Amino acid sequence: MHVPDGFIDAPTSAVTGVVAAGAIAVSLRGARRELDERTAPLAGLVAAFIFAVQMLNFPVAAGTSGHLLGGALAAILVGPYTGVLCVSVVLLMQGILFADGGLTALGVNITDMAIVTTVVAYALFRGLVKVLPRSRRSVTVASFVAALVSVPAAALAFTLLYGIGGTTDVSLGKVATAMIGVHVLIGIGEAAITALTVGAVIAVRPDLVYGARGLRQRLKLRVNGELVDAPDAAQAPAQAPAPVAARSPRTVWITGLVASLVLAGFVSFYASASPDGLEKVAADKGIDKKTEEHASADSPLADYGVKDIANARVSGGLAGVIGVGVTVVAGSAVFWAVRRRRADDTSPSSTSTSSTSV
């Protein structure tokens, strides 16, 4: 789904750039409410994990592959505003360092892969959580459905952008049919990865999953034949303390980082080499005729390989490890800065100043 330079004309790319910049500005403000001392480190890790898993193309049809987009996963784990920032950080690292996704098309890619997927997935997720039983399993099921729908939604968004500013004369109906068709299949893989990851985090630290907050069902007592909510104190004895390892956010963070490094540095070598959904559709329908050379084509890490290292396994694995490292550092820096801004806004001095002024 990474749109290269030349697919979409300059005016449309510029407009999507403005939209993306506005969404990021709104997300920076919204993320202050979502991030705390527990979730700020997790957000940087989520960005790195998405980067790693995006290197794992899986086959979906003859000669076509797909990979995680990550909007649904990020929104459910760390919140929709923070989720937009997570995917945007990944896209920025991929575009600058790895020549994946055009730089002039960065606004298109953020709009399509970060904003659309996150908004659609989280809106659907919240709707499902409200109607499903209040349980951890419901969160996993809702994650699966939300991720599944988010991918063809992104494919539809690209089709609309192509209809507005496509640089080649190809029937919009053909593009829509091909894009949505193949990305429904890719969505199944996205849904499986998202549900498995959300379920794994819920199993050890449910309090870290943003989408699972407030879902603990209150204990019911029967009083005079009617069920009523038990007092909070009555619930405390029934809640078994979590294991020490499960309570440690450091354990979760280290485990996630190691998993990301292994996926990017080793497992990625076995990923499908077939073109992804957009690349396949572009080649088949001829919408790639005006593709431009990437501005970072000479990057030492272009195409997810380290320049001057002949061994493909070592080159790709090292590039993946570097990518995970850079993404987790960049993402963590952004989210810690947002977290500190929230702390500054709610500090006692600022509160007392506000009270004095009133």
PDB file of N, CA, C and O in Angstrom, residues 173-219:
ATOM      1  N   GLY A 173     -13.233   2.092 -12.202  1.00  0.00           N
ATOM      2  CA  GLY A 173     -13.914   0.860 -11.813  1.00  0.00           C
ATOM      3  C   GLY A 173     -12.971  -0.326 -11.775  1.00  0.00           C
ATOM      4  O   GLY A 173     -13.029  -1.154 -10.858  1.00  0.00           O
ATOM      5  N   LYS A 174     -12.071  -0.408 -12.752  1.00  0.00           N
ATOM      6  CA  LYS A 174     -11.109  -1.511 -12.770  1.00  0.00           C
ATOM      7  C   LYS A 174     -10.139  -1.420 -11.600  1.00  0.00           C
ATOM      8  O   LYS A 174      -9.803  -2.431 -10.977  1.00  0.00           O
ATOM      9  N   VAL A 175      -9.707  -0.207 -11.311  1.00  0.00           N
ATOM     10  CA  VAL A 175      -8.785  -0.023 -10.191  1.00  0.00           C
ATOM     11  C   VAL A 175      -9.468  -0.391  -8.874  1.00  0.00           C
ATOM     12  O   VAL A 175      -8.899  -1.105  -8.040  1.00  0.00           O
ATOM     13  N   ALA A 176     -10.711   0.072  -8.704  1.00  0.00           N
ATOM     14  CA  ALA A 176     -11.437  -0.212  -7.470  1.00  0.00           C
ATOM     15  C   ALA A 176     -11.659  -1.707  -7.278  1.00  0.00           C
ATOM     16  O   ALA A 176     -11.435  -2.254  -6.191  1.00  0.00           O
ATOM     17  N   THR A 177     -12.090  -2.380  -8.336  1.00  0.00           N
ATOM     18  CA  THR A 177     -12.354  -3.813  -8.237  1.00  0.00           C
ATOM     19  C   THR A 177     -11.095  -4.583  -7.874  1.00  0.00           C
ATOM     20  O   THR A 177     -11.104  -5.458  -6.987  1.00  0.00           O
ATOM     21  N   ALA A 178      -9.994  -4.255  -8.555  1.00  0.00           N
ATOM     22  CA  ALA A 178      -8.741  -4.970  -8.297  1.00  0.00           C
ATOM     23  C   ALA A 178      -8.193  -4.651  -6.914  1.00  0.00           C
ATOM     24  O   ALA A 178      -7.767  -5.557  -6.169  1.00  0.00           O
ATOM     25  N   MET A 179      -8.200  -3.382  -6.532  1.00  0.00           N
ATOM     26  CA  MET A 179      -7.626  -2.980  -5.241  1.00  0.00           C
ATOM     27  C   MET A 179      -8.413  -3.563  -4.076  1.00  0.00           C
ATOM     28  O   MET A 179      -7.844  -4.162  -3.151  1.00  0.00           O
ATOM     29  N   ILE A 180      -9.715  -3.386  -4.103  1.00  0.00           N
ATOM     30  CA  ILE A 180     -10.516  -3.851  -2.973  1.00  0.00           C
ATOM     31  C   ILE A 180     -10.513  -5.373  -2.908  1.00  0.00           C
ATOM     32  O   ILE A 180     -10.417  -5.969  -1.824  1.00  0.00           O
ATOM     33  N   GLY A 181     -10.565  -6.021  -4.075  1.00  0.00           N
ATOM     34  CA  GLY A 181     -10.579  -7.480  -4.096  1.00  0.00           C
ATOM     35  C   GLY A 181      -9.352  -8.091  -3.447  1.00  0.00           C
ATOM     36  O   GLY A 181      -9.460  -8.947  -2.562  1.00  0.00           O
ATOM     37  N   VAL A 182      -8.167  -7.642  -3.847  1.00  0.00           N
ATOM     38  CA  VAL A 182      -6.951  -8.235  -3.297  1.00  0.00           C
ATOM     39  C   VAL A 182      -6.734  -7.822  -1.849  1.00  0.00           C
ATOM     40  O   VAL A 182      -6.211  -8.592  -1.041  1.00  0.00           O
ATOM     41  N   HIS A 183      -7.185  -6.619  -1.486  1.00  0.00           N
ATOM     42  CA  HIS A 183      -6.940  -6.164  -0.115  1.00  0.00           C
ATOM     43  C   HIS A 183      -7.939  -6.737   0.884  1.00  0.00           C
ATOM     44  O   HIS A 183      -7.687  -6.677   2.098  1.00  0.00           O
ATOM     45  N   VAL A 184      -9.041  -7.280   0.427  1.00  0.00           N
ATOM     46  CA  VAL A 184      -9.882  -8.061   1.329  1.00  0.00           C
ATOM     47  C   VAL A 184      -9.117  -9.294   1.796  1.00  0.00           C
ATOM     48  O   VAL A 184      -9.150  -9.669   2.981  1.00  0.00           O
ATOM     49  N   LEU A 185      -8.387  -9.923   0.876  1.00  0.00           N
ATOM     50  CA  LEU A 185      -7.574 -11.084   1.238  1.00  0.00           C
ATOM     51  C   LEU A 185      -6.434 -10.679   2.174  1.00  0.00           C
ATOM     52  O   LEU A 185      -6.148 -11.372   3.159  1.00  0.00           O
ATOM     53  N   ILE A 186      -5.793  -9.563   1.859  1.00  0.00           N
ATOM     54  CA  ILE A 186      -4.719  -9.078   2.736  1.00  0.00           C
ATOM     55  C   ILE A 186      -5.273  -8.741   4.120  1.00  0.00           C
ATOM     56  O   ILE A 186      -4.610  -8.939   5.142  1.00  0.00           O
ATOM     57  N   GLY A 187      -6.504  -8.252   4.141  1.00  0.00           N
ATOM     58  CA  GLY A 187      -7.134  -7.910   5.416  1.00  0.00           C
ATOM     59  C   GLY A 187      -7.267  -9.093   6.354  1.00  0.00           C
ATOM     60  O   GLY A 187      -7.233  -8.933   7.584  1.00  0.00           O
ATOM     61  N   ILE A 188      -7.413 -10.291   5.795  1.00  0.00           N
ATOM     62  CA  ILE A 188      -7.497 -11.488   6.645  1.00  0.00           C
ATOM     63  C   ILE A 188      -6.184 -11.691   7.397  1.00  0.00           C
ATOM     64  O   ILE A 188      -6.169 -11.991   8.597  1.00  0.00           O
ATOM     65  N   GLY A 189      -5.073 -11.521   6.694  1.00  0.00           N
ATOM     66  CA  GLY A 189      -3.773 -11.613   7.355  1.00  0.00           C
ATOM     67  C   GLY A 189      -3.594 -10.511   8.380  1.00  0.00           C
ATOM     68  O   GLY A 189      -3.082 -10.743   9.484  1.00  0.00           O
ATOM     69  N   GLU A 190      -3.999  -9.296   8.034  1.00  0.00           N
ATOM     70  CA  GLU A 190      -3.928  -8.173   8.979  1.00  0.00           C
ATOM     71  C   GLU A 190      -4.736  -8.481  10.237  1.00  0.00           C
ATOM     72  O   GLU A 190      -4.287  -8.225  11.359  1.00  0.00           O
ATOM     73  N   ALA A 191      -5.925  -9.022  10.043  1.00  0.00           N
ATOM     74  CA  ALA A 191      -6.802  -9.320  11.169  1.00  0.00           C
ATOM     75  C   ALA A 191      -6.193 -10.375  12.081  1.00  0.00           C
ATOM     76  O   ALA A 191      -6.246 -10.264  13.313  1.00  0.00           O
ATOM     77  N   ALA A 192      -5.606 -11.418  11.481  1.00  0.00           N
ATOM     78  CA  ALA A 192      -4.998 -12.480  12.280  1.00  0.00           C
ATOM     79  C   ALA A 192      -3.827 -11.954  13.104  1.00  0.00           C
ATOM     80  O   ALA A 192      -3.711 -12.244  14.310  1.00  0.00           O
ATOM     81  N   ILE A 193      -2.949 -11.163  12.482  1.00  0.00           N
ATOM     82  CA  ILE A 193      -1.794 -10.611  13.198  1.00  0.00           C
ATOM     83  C   ILE A 193      -2.254  -9.683  14.316  1.00  0.00           C
ATOM     84  O   ILE A 193      -1.743  -9.727  15.441  1.00  0.00           O
ATOM     85  N   THR A 194      -3.232  -8.839  14.019  1.00  0.00           N
ATOM     86  CA  THR A 194      -3.721  -7.889  15.018  1.00  0.00           C
ATOM     87  C   THR A 194      -4.358  -8.604  16.201  1.00  0.00           C
ATOM     88  O   THR A 194      -4.061  -8.294  17.369  1.00  0.00           O
ATOM     89  N   ALA A 195      -5.232  -9.557  15.928  1.00  0.00           N
ATOM     90  CA  ALA A 195      -5.914 -10.270  17.007  1.00  0.00           C
ATOM     91  C   ALA A 195      -4.928 -11.064  17.867  1.00  0.00           C
ATOM     92  O   ALA A 195      -5.034 -11.074  19.102  1.00  0.00           O
ATOM     93  N   LEU A 196      -3.959 -11.714  17.233  1.00  0.00           N
ATOM     94  CA  LEU A 196      -2.969 -12.488  17.984  1.00  0.00           C
ATOM     95  C   LEU A 196      -2.127 -11.572  18.879  1.00  0.00           C
ATOM     96  O   LEU A 196      -1.840 -11.908  20.039  1.00  0.00           O
ATOM     97  N   THR A 197      -1.722 -10.429  18.344  1.00  0.00           N
ATOM     98  CA  THR A 197      -0.886  -9.511  19.119  1.00  0.00           C
ATOM     99  C   THR A 197      -1.663  -8.896  20.272  1.00  0.00           C
ATOM    100  O   THR A 197      -1.181  -8.850  21.420  1.00  0.00           O
ATOM    101  N   VAL A 198      -2.874  -8.416  19.997  1.00  0.00           N
ATOM    102  CA  VAL A 198      -3.702  -7.839  21.059  1.00  0.00           C
ATOM    103  C   VAL A 198      -3.994  -8.891  22.127  1.00  0.00           C
ATOM    104  O   VAL A 198      -3.900  -8.624  23.332  1.00  0.00           O
ATOM    105  N   GLY A 199      -4.325 -10.109  21.706  1.00  0.00           N
ATOM    106  CA  GLY A 199      -4.599 -11.173  22.660  1.00  0.00           C
ATOM    107  C   GLY A 199      -3.398 -11.502  23.520  1.00  0.00           C
ATOM    108  O   GLY A 199      -3.531 -11.775  24.723  1.00  0.00           O
ATOM    109  N   ALA A 200      -2.198 -11.475  22.922  1.00  0.00           N
ATOM    110  CA  ALA A 200      -0.980 -11.775  23.683  1.00  0.00           C
ATOM    111  C   ALA A 200      -0.710 -10.719  24.744  1.00  0.00           C
ATOM    112  O   ALA A 200      -0.323 -11.038  25.876  1.00  0.00           O
ATOM    113  N   VAL A 201      -0.916  -9.447  24.399  1.00  0.00           N
ATOM    114  CA  VAL A 201      -0.684  -8.382  25.381  1.00  0.00           C
ATOM    115  C   VAL A 201      -1.739  -8.431  26.482  1.00  0.00           C
ATOM    116  O   VAL A 201      -1.434  -8.249  27.672  1.00  0.00           O
ATOM    117  N   ILE A 202      -2.988  -8.682  26.103  1.00  0.00           N
ATOM    118  CA  ILE A 202      -4.055  -8.770  27.101  1.00  0.00           C
ATOM    119  C   ILE A 202      -3.772  -9.888  28.096  1.00  0.00           C
ATOM    120  O   ILE A 202      -4.065  -9.777  29.290  1.00  0.00           O
ATOM    121  N   ALA A 203      -3.175 -10.968  27.613  1.00  0.00           N
ATOM    122  CA  ALA A 203      -2.924 -12.120  28.477  1.00  0.00           C
ATOM    123  C   ALA A 203      -1.963 -11.798  29.619  1.00  0.00           C
ATOM    124  O   ALA A 203      -2.056 -12.387  30.694  1.00  0.00           O
ATOM    125  N   VAL A 204      -1.029 -10.853  29.403  1.00  0.00           N
ATOM    126  CA  VAL A 204      -0.037 -10.555  30.434  1.00  0.00           C
ATOM    127  C   VAL A 204      -0.225  -9.183  31.077  1.00  0.00           C
ATOM    128  O   VAL A 204       0.061  -8.993  32.254  1.00  0.00           O
ATOM    129  N   ARG A 205      -0.675  -8.203  30.305  1.00  0.00           N
ATOM    130  CA  ARG A 205      -0.876  -6.852  30.841  1.00  0.00           C
ATOM    131  C   ARG A 205      -2.115  -6.224  30.228  1.00  0.00           C
ATOM    132  O   ARG A 205      -2.035  -5.328  29.385  1.00  0.00           O
ATOM    133  N   PRO A 206      -3.316  -6.653  30.625  1.00  0.00           N
ATOM    134  CA  PRO A 206      -4.534  -6.079  30.040  1.00  0.00           C
ATOM    135  C   PRO A 206      -4.657  -4.577  30.269  1.00  0.00           C
ATOM    136  O   PRO A 206      -5.284  -3.870  29.480  1.00  0.00           O
ATOM    137  N   ASP A 207      -4.034  -4.076  31.332  1.00  0.00           N
ATOM    138  CA  ASP A 207      -4.111  -2.647  31.611  1.00  0.00           C
ATOM    139  C   ASP A 207      -3.348  -1.809  30.601  1.00  0.00           C
ATOM    140  O   ASP A 207      -3.561  -0.594  30.493  1.00  0.00           O
ATOM    141  N   LEU A 208      -2.446  -2.450  29.818  1.00  0.00           N
ATOM    142  CA  LEU A 208      -1.685  -1.718  28.812  1.00  0.00           C
ATOM    143  C   LEU A 208      -2.430  -1.585  27.487  1.00  0.00           C
ATOM    144  O   LEU A 208      -1.999  -0.835  26.607  1.00  0.00           O
ATOM    145  N   VAL A 209      -3.506  -2.321  27.319  1.00  0.00           N
ATOM    146  CA  VAL A 209      -4.263  -2.283  26.067  1.00  0.00           C
ATOM    147  C   VAL A 209      -5.310  -1.173  26.164  1.00  0.00           C
ATOM    148  O   VAL A 209      -6.279  -1.276  26.910  1.00  0.00           O
ATOM    149  N   TYR A 210      -5.110  -0.120  25.399  1.00  0.00           N
ATOM    150  CA  TYR A 210      -5.999   1.044  25.488  1.00  0.00           C
ATOM    151  C   TYR A 210      -7.447   0.654  25.217  1.00  0.00           C
ATOM    152  O   TYR A 210      -8.360   1.109  25.910  1.00  0.00           O
ATOM    153  N   GLY A 211      -7.663  -0.190  24.223  1.00  0.00           N
ATOM    154  CA  GLY A 211      -9.024  -0.563  23.860  1.00  0.00           C
ATOM    155  C   GLY A 211      -9.712  -1.445  24.872  1.00  0.00           C
ATOM    156  O   GLY A 211     -10.927  -1.652  24.794  1.00  0.00           O
ATOM    157  N   ALA A 212      -8.976  -1.982  25.845  1.00  0.00           N
ATOM    158  CA  ALA A 212      -9.567  -2.861  26.852  1.00  0.00           C
ATOM    159  C   ALA A 212      -9.831  -2.143  28.169  1.00  0.00           C
ATOM    160  O   ALA A 212     -10.325  -2.759  29.115  1.00  0.00           O
ATOM    161  N   ARG A 213      -9.528  -0.866  28.247  1.00  0.00           N
ATOM    162  CA  ARG A 213      -9.741  -0.140  29.488  1.00  0.00           C
ATOM    163  C   ARG A 213     -11.235   0.024  29.775  1.00  0.00           C
ATOM    164  O   ARG A 213     -12.020   0.288  28.884  1.00  0.00           O
ATOM    165  N   GLY A 214     -11.587  -0.142  31.024  1.00  0.00           N
ATOM    166  CA  GLY A 214     -12.976   0.046  31.418  1.00  0.00           C
ATOM    167  C   GLY A 214     -13.884  -1.112  31.073  1.00  0.00           C
ATOM    168  O   GLY A 214     -15.105  -0.998  31.184  1.00  0.00           O
ATOM    169  N   LEU A 215     -13.316  -2.245  30.638  1.00  0.00           N
ATOM    170  CA  LEU A 215     -14.163  -3.365  30.241  1.00  0.00           C
ATOM    171  C   LEU A 215     -14.335  -4.405  31.337  1.00  0.00           C
ATOM    172  O   LEU A 215     -14.983  -5.416  31.122  1.00  0.00           O
ATOM    173  N   ARG A 216     -13.706  -4.207  32.493  1.00  0.00           N
ATOM    174  CA  ARG A 216     -13.851  -5.176  33.579  1.00  0.00           C
ATOM    175  C   ARG A 216     -15.299  -5.162  34.068  1.00  0.00           C
ATOM    176  O   ARG A 216     -15.847  -4.143  34.437  1.00  0.00           O
ATOM    177  N   GLN A 217     -15.913  -6.308  34.057  1.00  0.00           N
ATOM    178  CA  GLN A 217     -17.306  -6.418  34.449  1.00  0.00           C
ATOM    179  C   GLN A 217     -17.445  -6.376  35.968  1.00  0.00           C
ATOM    180  O   GLN A 217     -16.749  -7.072  36.696  1.00  0.00           O
ATOM    181  N   ARG A 218     -18.348  -5.559  36.462  1.00  0.00           N
ATOM    182  CA  ARG A 218     -18.559  -5.435  37.896  1.00  0.00           C
ATOM    183  C   ARG A 218     -19.246  -6.684  38.448  1.00  0.00           C
ATOM    184  O   ARG A 218     -20.090  -7.295  37.798  1.00  0.00           O
ATOM    185  N   LEU A 219     -18.892  -7.023  39.678  1.00  0.00           N
ATOM    186  CA  LEU A 219     -19.499  -8.157  40.352  1.00  0.00           C
ATOM    187  C   LEU A 219     -20.951  -7.819  40.674  1.00  0.00           C
ATOM    188  O   LEU A 219     -21.271  -6.727  41.128  1.00  0.00           O
TER     189      LEU A 219
END
